XYZ file of C-alpha atoms in Angstrom:
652
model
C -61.214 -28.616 -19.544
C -59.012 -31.859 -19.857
C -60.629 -34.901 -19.971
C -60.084 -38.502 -18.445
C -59.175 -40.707 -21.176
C -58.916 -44.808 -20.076
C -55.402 -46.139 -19.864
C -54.690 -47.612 -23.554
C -54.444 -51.357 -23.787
C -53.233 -52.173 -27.462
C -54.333 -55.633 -28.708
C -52.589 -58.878 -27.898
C -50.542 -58.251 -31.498
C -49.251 -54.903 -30.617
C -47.863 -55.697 -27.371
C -44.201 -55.312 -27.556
C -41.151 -56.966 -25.659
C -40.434 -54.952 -22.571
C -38.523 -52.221 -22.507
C -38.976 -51.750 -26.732
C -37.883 -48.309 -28.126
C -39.816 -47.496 -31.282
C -37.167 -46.447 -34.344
C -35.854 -43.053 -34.075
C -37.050 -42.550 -30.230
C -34.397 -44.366 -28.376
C -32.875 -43.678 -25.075
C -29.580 -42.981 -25.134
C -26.927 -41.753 -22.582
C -24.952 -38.297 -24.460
C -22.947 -37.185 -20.621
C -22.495 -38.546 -17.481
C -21.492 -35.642 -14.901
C -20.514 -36.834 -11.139
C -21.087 -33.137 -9.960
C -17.471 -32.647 -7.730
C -17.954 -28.979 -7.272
C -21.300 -29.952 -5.180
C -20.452 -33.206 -4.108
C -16.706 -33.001 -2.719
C -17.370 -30.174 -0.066
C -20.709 -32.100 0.975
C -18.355 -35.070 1.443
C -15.214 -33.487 2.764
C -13.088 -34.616 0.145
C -12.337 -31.493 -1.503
C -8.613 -31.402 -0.718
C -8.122 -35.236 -2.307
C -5.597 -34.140 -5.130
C -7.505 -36.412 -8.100
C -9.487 -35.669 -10.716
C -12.034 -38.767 -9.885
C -14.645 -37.989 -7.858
C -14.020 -38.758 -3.813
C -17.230 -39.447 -1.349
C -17.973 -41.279 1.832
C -20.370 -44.180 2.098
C -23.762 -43.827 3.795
C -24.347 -40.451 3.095
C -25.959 -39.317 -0.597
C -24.091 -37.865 -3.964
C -25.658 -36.825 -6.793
C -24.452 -37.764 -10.358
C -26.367 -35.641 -13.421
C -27.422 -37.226 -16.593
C -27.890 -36.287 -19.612
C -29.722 -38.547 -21.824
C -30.664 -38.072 -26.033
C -34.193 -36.551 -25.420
C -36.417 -35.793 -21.811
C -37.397 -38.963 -20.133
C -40.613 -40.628 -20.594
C -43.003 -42.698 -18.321
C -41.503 -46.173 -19.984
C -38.255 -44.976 -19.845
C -36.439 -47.606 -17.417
C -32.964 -47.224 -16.690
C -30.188 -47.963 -13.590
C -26.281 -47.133 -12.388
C -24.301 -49.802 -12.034
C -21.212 -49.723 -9.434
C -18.855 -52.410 -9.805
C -15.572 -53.051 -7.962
C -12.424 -55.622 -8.831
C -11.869 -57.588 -11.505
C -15.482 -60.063 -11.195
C -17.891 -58.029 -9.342
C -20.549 -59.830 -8.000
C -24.171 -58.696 -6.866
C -24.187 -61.223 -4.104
C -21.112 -60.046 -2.363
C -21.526 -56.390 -2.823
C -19.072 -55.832 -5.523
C -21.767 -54.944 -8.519
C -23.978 -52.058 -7.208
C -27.343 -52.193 -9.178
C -29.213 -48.374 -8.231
C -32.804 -47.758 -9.948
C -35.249 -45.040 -9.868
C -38.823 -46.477 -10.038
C -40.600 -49.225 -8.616
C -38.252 -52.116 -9.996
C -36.328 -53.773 -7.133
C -32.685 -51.975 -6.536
C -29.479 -53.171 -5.239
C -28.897 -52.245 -1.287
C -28.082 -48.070 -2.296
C -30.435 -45.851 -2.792
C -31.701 -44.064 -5.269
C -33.991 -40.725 -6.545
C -34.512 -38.453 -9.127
C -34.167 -35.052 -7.935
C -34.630 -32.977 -10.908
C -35.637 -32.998 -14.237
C -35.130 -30.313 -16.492
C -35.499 -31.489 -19.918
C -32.548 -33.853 -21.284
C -31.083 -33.578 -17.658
C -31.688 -35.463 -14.881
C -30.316 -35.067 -11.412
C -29.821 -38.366 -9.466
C -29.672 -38.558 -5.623
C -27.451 -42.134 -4.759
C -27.190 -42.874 -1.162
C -24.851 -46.411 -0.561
C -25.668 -48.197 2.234
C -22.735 -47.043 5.872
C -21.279 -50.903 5.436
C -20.639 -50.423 1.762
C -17.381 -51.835 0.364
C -14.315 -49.287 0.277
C -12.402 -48.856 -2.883
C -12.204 -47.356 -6.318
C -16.199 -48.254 -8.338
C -16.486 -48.045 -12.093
C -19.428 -46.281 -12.916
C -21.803 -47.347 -15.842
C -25.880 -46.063 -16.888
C -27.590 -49.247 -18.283
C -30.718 -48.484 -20.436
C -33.583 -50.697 -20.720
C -33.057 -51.642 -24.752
C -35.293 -54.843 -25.736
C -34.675 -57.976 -23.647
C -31.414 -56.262 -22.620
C -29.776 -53.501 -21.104
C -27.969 -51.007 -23.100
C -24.650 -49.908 -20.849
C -22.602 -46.947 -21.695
C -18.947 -47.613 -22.675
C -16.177 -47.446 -20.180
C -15.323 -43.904 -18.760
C -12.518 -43.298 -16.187
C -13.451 -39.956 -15.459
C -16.598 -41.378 -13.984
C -15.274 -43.558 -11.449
C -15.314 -42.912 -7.797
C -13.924 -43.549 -4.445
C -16.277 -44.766 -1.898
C -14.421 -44.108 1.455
C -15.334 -44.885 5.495
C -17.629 -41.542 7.190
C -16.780 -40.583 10.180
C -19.424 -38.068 9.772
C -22.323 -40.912 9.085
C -24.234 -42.220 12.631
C -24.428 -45.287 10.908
C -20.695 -46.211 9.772
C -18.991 -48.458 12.216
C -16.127 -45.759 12.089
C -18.395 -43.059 13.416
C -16.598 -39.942 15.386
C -19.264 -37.381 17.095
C -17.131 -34.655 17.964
C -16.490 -32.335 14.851
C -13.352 -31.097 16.219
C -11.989 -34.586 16.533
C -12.680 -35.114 12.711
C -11.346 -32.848 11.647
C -8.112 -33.455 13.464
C -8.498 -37.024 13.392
C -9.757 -37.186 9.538
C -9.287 -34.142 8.023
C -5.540 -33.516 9.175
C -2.518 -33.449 6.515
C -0.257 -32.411 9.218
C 1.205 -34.345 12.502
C 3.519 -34.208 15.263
C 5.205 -37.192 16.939
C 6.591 -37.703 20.292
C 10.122 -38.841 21.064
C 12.825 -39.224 23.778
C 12.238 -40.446 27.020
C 10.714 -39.855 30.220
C 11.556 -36.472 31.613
C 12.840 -35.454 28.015
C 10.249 -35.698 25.838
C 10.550 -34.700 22.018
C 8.660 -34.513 19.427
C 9.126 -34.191 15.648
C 6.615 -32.906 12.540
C 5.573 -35.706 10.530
C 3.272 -35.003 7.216
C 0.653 -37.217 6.192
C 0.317 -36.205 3.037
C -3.042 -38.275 3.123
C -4.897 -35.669 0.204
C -1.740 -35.685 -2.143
C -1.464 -37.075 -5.957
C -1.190 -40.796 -5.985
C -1.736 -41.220 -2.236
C -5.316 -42.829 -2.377
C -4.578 -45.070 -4.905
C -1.524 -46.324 -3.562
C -3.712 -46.977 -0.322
C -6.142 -48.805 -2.316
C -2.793 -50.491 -4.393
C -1.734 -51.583 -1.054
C -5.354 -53.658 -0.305
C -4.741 -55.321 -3.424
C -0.947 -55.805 -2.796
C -2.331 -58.285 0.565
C -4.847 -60.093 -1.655
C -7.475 -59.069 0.648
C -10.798 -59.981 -0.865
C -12.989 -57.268 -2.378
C -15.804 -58.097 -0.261
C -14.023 -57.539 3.123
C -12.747 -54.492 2.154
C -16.296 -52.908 4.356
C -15.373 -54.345 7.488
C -13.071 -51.860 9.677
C -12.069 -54.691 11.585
C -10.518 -57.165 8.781
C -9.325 -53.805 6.673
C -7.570 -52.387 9.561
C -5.767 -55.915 10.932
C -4.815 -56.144 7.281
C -3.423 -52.777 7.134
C -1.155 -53.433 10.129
C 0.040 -56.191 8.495
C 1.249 -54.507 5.326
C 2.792 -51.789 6.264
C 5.624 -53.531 7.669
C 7.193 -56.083 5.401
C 7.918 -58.963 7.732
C 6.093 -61.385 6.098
C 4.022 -59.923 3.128
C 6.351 -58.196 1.068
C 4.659 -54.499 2.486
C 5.506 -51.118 2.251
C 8.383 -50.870 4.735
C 11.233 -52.727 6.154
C 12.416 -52.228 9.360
C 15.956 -51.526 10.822
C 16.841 -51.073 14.296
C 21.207 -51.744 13.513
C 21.913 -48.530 12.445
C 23.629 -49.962 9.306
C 21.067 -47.982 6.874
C 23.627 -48.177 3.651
C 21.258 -50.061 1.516
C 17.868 -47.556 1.910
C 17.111 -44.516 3.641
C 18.048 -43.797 7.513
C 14.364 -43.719 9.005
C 15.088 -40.467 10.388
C 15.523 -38.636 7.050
C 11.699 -39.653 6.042
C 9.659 -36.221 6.541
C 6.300 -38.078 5.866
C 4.622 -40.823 4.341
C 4.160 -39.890 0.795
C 7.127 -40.285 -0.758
C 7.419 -43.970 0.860
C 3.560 -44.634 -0.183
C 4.369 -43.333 -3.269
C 7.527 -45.729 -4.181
C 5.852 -48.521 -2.828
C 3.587 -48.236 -5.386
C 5.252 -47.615 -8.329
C 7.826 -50.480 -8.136
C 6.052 -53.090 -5.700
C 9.348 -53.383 -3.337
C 9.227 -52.548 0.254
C 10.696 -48.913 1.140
C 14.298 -48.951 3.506
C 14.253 -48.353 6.078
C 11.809 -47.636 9.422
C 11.694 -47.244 12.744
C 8.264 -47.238 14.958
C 7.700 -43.514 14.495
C 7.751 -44.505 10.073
C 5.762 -47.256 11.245
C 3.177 -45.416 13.046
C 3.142 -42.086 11.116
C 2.613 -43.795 7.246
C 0.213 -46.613 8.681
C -1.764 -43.083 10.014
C -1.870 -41.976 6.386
C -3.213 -44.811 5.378
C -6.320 -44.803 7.786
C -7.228 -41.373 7.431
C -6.992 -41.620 3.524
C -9.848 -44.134 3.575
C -11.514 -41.968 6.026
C -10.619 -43.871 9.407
C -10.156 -41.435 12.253
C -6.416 -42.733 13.564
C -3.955 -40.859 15.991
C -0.624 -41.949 16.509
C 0.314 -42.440 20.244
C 3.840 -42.671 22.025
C 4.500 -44.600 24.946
C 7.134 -43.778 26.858
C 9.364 -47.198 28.987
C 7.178 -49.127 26.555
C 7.893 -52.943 27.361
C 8.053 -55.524 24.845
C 7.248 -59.195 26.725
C 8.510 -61.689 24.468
C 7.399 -64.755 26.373
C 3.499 -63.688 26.612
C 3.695 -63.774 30.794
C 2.525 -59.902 31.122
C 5.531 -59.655 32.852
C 8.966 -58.012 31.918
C 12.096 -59.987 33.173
C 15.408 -58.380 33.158
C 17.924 -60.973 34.103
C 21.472 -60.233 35.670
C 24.662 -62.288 36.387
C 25.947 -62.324 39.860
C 27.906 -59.817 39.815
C 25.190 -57.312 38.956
C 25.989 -57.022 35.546
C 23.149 -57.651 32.502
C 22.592 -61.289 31.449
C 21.629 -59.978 27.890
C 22.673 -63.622 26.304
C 19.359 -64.893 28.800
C 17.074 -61.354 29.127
C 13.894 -62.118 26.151
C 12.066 -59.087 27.136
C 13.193 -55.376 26.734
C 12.104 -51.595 27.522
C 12.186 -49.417 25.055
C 12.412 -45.665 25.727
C 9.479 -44.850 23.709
C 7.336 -47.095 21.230
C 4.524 -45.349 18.720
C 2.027 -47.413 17.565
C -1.386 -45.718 16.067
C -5.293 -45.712 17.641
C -8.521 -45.582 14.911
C -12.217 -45.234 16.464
C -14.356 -47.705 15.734
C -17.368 -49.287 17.172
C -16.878 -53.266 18.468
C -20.023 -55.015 17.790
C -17.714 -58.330 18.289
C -17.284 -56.919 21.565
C -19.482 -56.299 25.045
C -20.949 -53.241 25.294
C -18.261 -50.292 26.078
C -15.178 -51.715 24.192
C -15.839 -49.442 21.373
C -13.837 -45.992 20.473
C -10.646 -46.142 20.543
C -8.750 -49.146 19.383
C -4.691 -49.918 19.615
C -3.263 -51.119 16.194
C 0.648 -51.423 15.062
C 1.936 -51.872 12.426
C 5.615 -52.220 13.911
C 7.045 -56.362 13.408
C 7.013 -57.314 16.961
C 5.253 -60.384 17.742
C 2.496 -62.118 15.276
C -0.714 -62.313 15.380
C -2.897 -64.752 13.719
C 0.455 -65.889 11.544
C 1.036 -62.569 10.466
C 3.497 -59.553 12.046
C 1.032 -56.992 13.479
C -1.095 -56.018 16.782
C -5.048 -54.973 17.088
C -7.294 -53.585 17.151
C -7.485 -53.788 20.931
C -9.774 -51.532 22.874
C -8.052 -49.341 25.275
C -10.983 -49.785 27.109
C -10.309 -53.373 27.663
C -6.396 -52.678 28.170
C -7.424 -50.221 31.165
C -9.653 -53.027 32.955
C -7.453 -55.866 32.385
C -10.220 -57.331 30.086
C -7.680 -59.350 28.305
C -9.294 -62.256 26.567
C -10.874 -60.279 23.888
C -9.457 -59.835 20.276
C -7.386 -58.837 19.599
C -3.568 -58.877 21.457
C -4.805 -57.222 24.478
C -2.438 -59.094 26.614
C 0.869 -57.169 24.474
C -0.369 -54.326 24.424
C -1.107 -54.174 28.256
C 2.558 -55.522 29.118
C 3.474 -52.610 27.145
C 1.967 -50.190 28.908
C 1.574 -51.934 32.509
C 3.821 -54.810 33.358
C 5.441 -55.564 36.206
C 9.271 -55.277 35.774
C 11.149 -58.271 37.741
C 14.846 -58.229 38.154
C 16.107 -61.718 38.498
C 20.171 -62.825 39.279
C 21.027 -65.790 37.853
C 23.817 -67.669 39.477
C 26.032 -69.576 38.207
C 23.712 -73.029 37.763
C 21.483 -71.135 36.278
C 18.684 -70.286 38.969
C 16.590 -66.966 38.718
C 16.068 -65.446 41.798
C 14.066 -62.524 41.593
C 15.449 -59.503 43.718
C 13.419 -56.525 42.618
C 10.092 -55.753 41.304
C 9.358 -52.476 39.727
C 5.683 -51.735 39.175
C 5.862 -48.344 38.035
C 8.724 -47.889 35.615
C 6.606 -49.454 32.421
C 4.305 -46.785 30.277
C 4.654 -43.691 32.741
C 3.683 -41.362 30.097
C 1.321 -42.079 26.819
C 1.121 -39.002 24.598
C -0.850 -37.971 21.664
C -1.170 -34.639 19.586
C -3.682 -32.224 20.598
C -7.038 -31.822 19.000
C -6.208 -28.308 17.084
C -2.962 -27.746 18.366
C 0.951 -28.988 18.403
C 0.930 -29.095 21.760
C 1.364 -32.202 23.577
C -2.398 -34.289 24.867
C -1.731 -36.900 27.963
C -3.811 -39.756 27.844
C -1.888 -42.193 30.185
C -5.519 -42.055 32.028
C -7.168 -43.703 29.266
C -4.845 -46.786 29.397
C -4.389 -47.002 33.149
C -5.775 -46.079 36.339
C -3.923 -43.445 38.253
C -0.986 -44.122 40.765
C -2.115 -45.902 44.014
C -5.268 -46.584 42.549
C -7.047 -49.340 44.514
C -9.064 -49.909 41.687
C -8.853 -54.244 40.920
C -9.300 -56.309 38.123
C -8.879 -60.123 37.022
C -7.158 -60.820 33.658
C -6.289 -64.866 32.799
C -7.352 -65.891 36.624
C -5.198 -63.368 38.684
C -6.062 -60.816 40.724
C -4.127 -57.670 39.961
C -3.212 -54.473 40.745
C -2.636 -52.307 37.638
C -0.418 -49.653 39.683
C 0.895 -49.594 42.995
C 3.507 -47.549 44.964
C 7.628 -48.158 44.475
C 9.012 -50.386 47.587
C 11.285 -48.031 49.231
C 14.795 -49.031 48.705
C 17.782 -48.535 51.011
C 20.217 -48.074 48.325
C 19.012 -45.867 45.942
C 21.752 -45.379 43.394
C 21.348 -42.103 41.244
C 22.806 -41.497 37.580
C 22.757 -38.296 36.273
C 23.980 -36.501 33.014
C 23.712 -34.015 30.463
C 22.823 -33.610 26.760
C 26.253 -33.418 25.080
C 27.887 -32.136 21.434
C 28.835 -35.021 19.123
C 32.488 -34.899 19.200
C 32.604 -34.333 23.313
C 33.226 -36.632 26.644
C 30.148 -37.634 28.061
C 30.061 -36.707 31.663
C 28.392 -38.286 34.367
C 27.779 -38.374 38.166
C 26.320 -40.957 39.984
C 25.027 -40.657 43.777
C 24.290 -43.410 46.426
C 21.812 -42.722 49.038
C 21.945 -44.967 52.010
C 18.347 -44.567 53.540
C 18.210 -47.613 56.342
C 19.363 -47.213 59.726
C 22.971 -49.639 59.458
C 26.394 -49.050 56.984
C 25.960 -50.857 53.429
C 29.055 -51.741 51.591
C 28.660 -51.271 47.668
C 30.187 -52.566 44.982
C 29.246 -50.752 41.465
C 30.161 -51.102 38.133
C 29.551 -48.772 35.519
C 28.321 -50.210 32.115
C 28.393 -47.748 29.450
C 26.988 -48.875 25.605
C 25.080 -46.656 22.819
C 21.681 -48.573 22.839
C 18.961 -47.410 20.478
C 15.397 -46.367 21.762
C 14.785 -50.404 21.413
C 17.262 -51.172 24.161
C 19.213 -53.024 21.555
C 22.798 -52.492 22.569
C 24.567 -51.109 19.424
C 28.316 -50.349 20.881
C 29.575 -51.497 24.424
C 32.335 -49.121 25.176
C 32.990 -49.516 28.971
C 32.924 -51.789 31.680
C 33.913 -50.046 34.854
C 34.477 -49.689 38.355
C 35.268 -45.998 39.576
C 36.085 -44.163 42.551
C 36.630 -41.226 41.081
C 34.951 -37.637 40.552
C 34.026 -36.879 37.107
C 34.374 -33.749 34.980
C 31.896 -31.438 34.424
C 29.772 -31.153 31.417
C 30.769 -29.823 28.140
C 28.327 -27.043 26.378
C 26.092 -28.221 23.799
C 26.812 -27.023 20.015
C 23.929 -25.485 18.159
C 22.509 -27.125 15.621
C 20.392 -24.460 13.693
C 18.802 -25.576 10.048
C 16.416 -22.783 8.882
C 13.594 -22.368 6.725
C 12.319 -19.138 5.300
C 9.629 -18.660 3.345
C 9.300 -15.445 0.662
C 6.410 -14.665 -1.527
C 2.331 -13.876 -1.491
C 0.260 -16.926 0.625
C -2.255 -17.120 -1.583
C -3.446 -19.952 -3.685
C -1.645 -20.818 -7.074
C 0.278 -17.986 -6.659
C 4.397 -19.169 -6.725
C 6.359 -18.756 -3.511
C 9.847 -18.996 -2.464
C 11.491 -21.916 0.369
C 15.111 -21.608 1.131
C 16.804 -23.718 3.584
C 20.122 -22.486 5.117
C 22.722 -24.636 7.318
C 25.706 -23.963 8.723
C 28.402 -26.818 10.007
C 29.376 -26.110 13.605
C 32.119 -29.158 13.939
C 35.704 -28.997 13.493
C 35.143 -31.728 11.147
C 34.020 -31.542 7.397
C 29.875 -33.403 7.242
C 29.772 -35.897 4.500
C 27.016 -37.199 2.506
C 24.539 -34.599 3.676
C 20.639 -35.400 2.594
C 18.544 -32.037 2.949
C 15.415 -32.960 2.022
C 11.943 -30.833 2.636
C 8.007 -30.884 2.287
C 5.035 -29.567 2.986
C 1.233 -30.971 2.377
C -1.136 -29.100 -0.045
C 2.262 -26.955 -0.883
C 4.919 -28.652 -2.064
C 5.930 -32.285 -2.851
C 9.306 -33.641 -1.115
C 12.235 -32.050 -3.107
C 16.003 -33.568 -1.441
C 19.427 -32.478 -2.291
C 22.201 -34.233 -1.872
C 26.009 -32.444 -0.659
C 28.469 -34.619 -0.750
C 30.886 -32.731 1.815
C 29.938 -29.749 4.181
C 33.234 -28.242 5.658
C 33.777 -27.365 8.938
C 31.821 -23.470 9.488
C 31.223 -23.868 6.002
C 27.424 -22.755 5.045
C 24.940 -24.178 2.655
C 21.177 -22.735 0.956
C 19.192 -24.552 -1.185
C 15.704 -22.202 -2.567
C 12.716 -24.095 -4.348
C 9.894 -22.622 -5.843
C 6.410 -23.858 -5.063
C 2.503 -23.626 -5.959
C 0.076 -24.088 -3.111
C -2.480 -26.048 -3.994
C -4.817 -25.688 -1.047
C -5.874 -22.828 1.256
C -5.754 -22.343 5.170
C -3.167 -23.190 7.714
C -0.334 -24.929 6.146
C 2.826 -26.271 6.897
C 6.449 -26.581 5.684
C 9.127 -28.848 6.929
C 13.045 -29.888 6.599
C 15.292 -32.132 7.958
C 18.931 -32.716 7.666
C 20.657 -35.870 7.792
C 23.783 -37.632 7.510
C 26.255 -40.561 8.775
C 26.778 -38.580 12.069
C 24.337 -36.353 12.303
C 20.803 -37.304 12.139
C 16.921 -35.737 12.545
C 18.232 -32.182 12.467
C 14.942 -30.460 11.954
C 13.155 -27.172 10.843
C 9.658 -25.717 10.754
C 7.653 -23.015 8.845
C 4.479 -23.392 10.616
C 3.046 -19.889 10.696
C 1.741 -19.931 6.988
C -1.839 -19.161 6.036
C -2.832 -18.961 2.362
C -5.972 -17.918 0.914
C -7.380 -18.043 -1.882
């Protein structure tokens, strides 16, 4: 039978300094193990491609250490966390975690299991914690000190947002959703216009080698304080900033003048990694991108830090210049565009990107999803981006919250006025066209390629009575087309490059007395912007047209050969054939695939006419499940020729 022995007070003389080790019993640190085989699949970070351990904030890792000899009661030690280059307690940037009764820093912390030397440690940091890249240290109690462990870069870690946390502002209930909206490499894009809608595979890449860090390198690039870096709202407005390079020196600079000799033609970019990638390494801003670039790498960078993002297309998406909510076309007298005068345009589609967030700077219900772009088109608060605004508030006409609620609602429901302006000057409008702006907004579906409408979300349907008051007017967000007596009809078909572009135009007279018209046909290439690149006629006609030409086939394929199975090599040839009477010149072939391959390009510097090119890589898949593998062709006159391998599954 044990006895009860009193607690042992030594006399005043043999009271020691706290924390003293007696000679030949101290406390030392021999391995510090951040457990990524348990920790990564608890986190959903498996599939980052880095040998640093990856977890998301508000939810608990464990880290196992193994100190000199088995822990005793007076043993007193702590993990530190630290962040930049002068980490600070006070602003969140040095992390202080203990496992007793001494005060700790805001994470938690617990010993879960001892088992002699080895000592499992439960941390929890708090859902606001700072995102980034945290040096980890152990810090013994040694004397009237603390005894830290040298550094170790195979113990740092990346604290990232959690979509799966009930207490991170980012949030997402639906596990379907994260996993599309999170967990997805893979992406498709919409394109083309109203009635012809298109769409193009665009790879995130957001798990590959280097991608995280050049996320986090990008952060740092904007000089955005280490102690901001918690707050979706400031990280995602900087974000949108950076990724164009208006005004910062970002990743990408865009080009709408189809002169693309200095960089890259934005439609021979397959994905974002090779531009995150470069940006990194040299610090200079990738050429070139349009909106779809824009959209597609800024989505990379979201869901890399663990921000659930989409990327959305609208389709007639208007771009008011003057901040009105209204989009004025102006024309000369004779009918003809005043483009010299017209500020405002209408593009044929626009992509900008949506992340889900809650708005606590907000009334209640302007949380979820959120419009941010990172395409230059107007500034905001001195710098070239847009949002977050809730598409909430966009579909009420709430527009006096932050942020840029008012551009992104022209974009998707102005008014379009036609004015004439004679020849002192004087607009007179003649037309207004309530209907025409944002008649389609498309995302990817949750699980699928197919093609999600959420024009609902934005707007209220067609004839909709429903009201609201934005900046002291009462509006109508939709309303019914005027009937016109003259509708005028132009009508054509998709033609070859090479071949007469053939059109027929109809005039309907639908009053009750003769109309004489005058029309003139206007015929320019104009890019998706409605920036006119070539004017090439100028036209009145009387006469019939021809009829359409066929349209060439285009066919670049991709066949894969070989076992889908993990780490086991595989084959990917691409095959293309030139269907022009004319030889193809300076022919980029590039392809990729996420958790397969990394981009690999060739370059041919002619392609005859019928002649034939195949290019074969080998590859190592690096992660199991549904994968994908894409290529596109591209070249001074021929551009976003395209081809898919979609139906792979590997195992492992």
């Amino acid at each position: 039978m044990e006895e009860d022995f009193p607690e042992f007070e030594p006399f005043e003389d043999e009271v020691q300094p706290r924390g003293f080790i007696p000679a030949g019993e101290g406390l030392m640190v021999q391995q510090v193990d951040m457990c990524q085989q348990q920790n990564k699949p608890n986190h959903y970070t498996t599939a980052y491609d880095t040998g640093n351990l990856v977890v998301r904030r508000g939810q608990e890792f464990v880290v196992r250490v193994t100190f000199s000899r088995p822990l005793a009661d007076g043993d007193d030690f702590q993990l530190e966390f630290l962040i930049g280059s002068n980490p600070s307690a006070s602003k969140g940037s040095l992390v202080v975690v203990t496992f007793n009764s001494r005060h700790s820093g805001p994470w938690m912390g617990q010993i879960l299991e001892m088992q002699g030397e080895s000592v499992l440690l439960g941390i929890t940091p708090t859902p606001d914690a700072i995102v980034g890249k945290f040096r980890t240290y152990v810090a013994i109690s040694a004397g009237s000190g603390m005894q830290r462990t040298k550094r170790d870069t195979s113990t740092d870690l990346y604290l990232l947002f959690n979509a799966w946390c009930p207490t991170d502002a980012v949030f997402l209930p639906d596990g379907a959703e994260r996993s599309e909206y999170v967990l997805n490499d893979i992406g498709v894009i919409n394109q083309g216009s109203v009635g012809a809608v298109s769409s193009r595979n665009w790879m995130y890449g957001q798990f590959e080698r280097g991608v995280l860090d050049a996320c986090i390198h990008i952060l740092d690039a904007s000089r955005m304080p280490i102690f901001n870096r918690g707050n979706i709202i400031q990280l995602i407005r900087k974000g949108s900033a950076m990724i164009n390079s208006q005004d910062d020196n970002g990743v990408l600079v865009g080009n709408w003048s189809d002169d693309y000799s200095m960089g890259k033609p934005p439609t021979s970019w397959t994905g974002s990694v090779q531009i995150l990638l470069q940006y990194a390494n040299t610090g200079v801003p990738v050429c070139f991108a349009q909106c779809w670039v824009f959209a597609g790498v800024f989505n990379t960078f979201l869901r890399c830090l663990g921000i659930p993002s989409r990327v959305i297309t609208n389709f007639n998406s208007a771009h008011d210049n003057t901040g009105n909510l209204k989009t004025e076309l102006i024309f000369k007298a004779d009918g003809t565009p005043d483009r010299r005068n017209t500020r405002d345009s209408i593009w044929n589609y626009h992509c900008w990107n949506e992340v889900f967030t809650v708005r606590p700077d907000l009334p209640n219900g302007l949380g979820g999803w959120q419009v941010v772009d990172s395409t230059p088109q107007e500034t905001s608060d001195g710098h070239f981006r847009c949002g977050p605004a809730p598409v909430a508030a966009i579909k009420e006409g709430l527009l006096c919250h932050p942020f840029d609620c008012g551009f992104v609602f022209a974009e998707v429901n102005s008014d379009v006025v036609y004015q004439k302006r004679d020849r002192y000057g004087t607009l007179t409008p003649y037309r207004v066209d309530k209907t025409y702006v944002g008649q389609c907004i498309y995302t990817k579906a949750v699980g699928s390629s197919a093609t999600h409408d959420i024009t609902h979300t934005y707007k209220y349907p067609e004839g909709n009575t429903h009201t609201h008051t934005h900046r002291g007017w009462r509006m109508r967000p939709n309303r019914t087309r005027r009937t016109l007596q003259n509708i005028r009809e132009l009508s054509g078909v998709s033609v070859g490059l090479g071949h007469d572009v053939n059109l027929a135009m109809e005039f309907h007279n639908q009053g009750d007395v003769p109309r004489t018209v005058q029309a003139n046909l206007a015929g320019s290439v104009v890019f998706y912007t409605g920036v006119i690149a070539t004017h090439f006629k100028d036209h009145t006609f009387t006469l019939p047209l021809l009829l359409p030409l066929p349209l060439l086939l285009l066919l670049l394929c991709l066949q894969v050969s070989g076992s889908p199975q993990v780490k086991q090599e595989m084959v990917v040839t691409v095959t293309f054939t030139n269907p022009f009477s004319f030889p193809l010149q300076d022919v980029y072939v590039a392809m990729e695939g996420p958790g397969l391959m990394n981009q690999r390009s060739h370059l041919y510097r002619v392609i005859e006419s019928q002649a034939s090119i195949s290019w074969s890589e080998t590859f190592l898949p690096r992660l199991p499940g549904p994968r994908r593998l894409v290529a596109v062709l591209n070249c001074r006159n021929l551009h976003q020729v395209t081809a898919t391998a979609s139906s792979l599954h590997f195992t492992i």
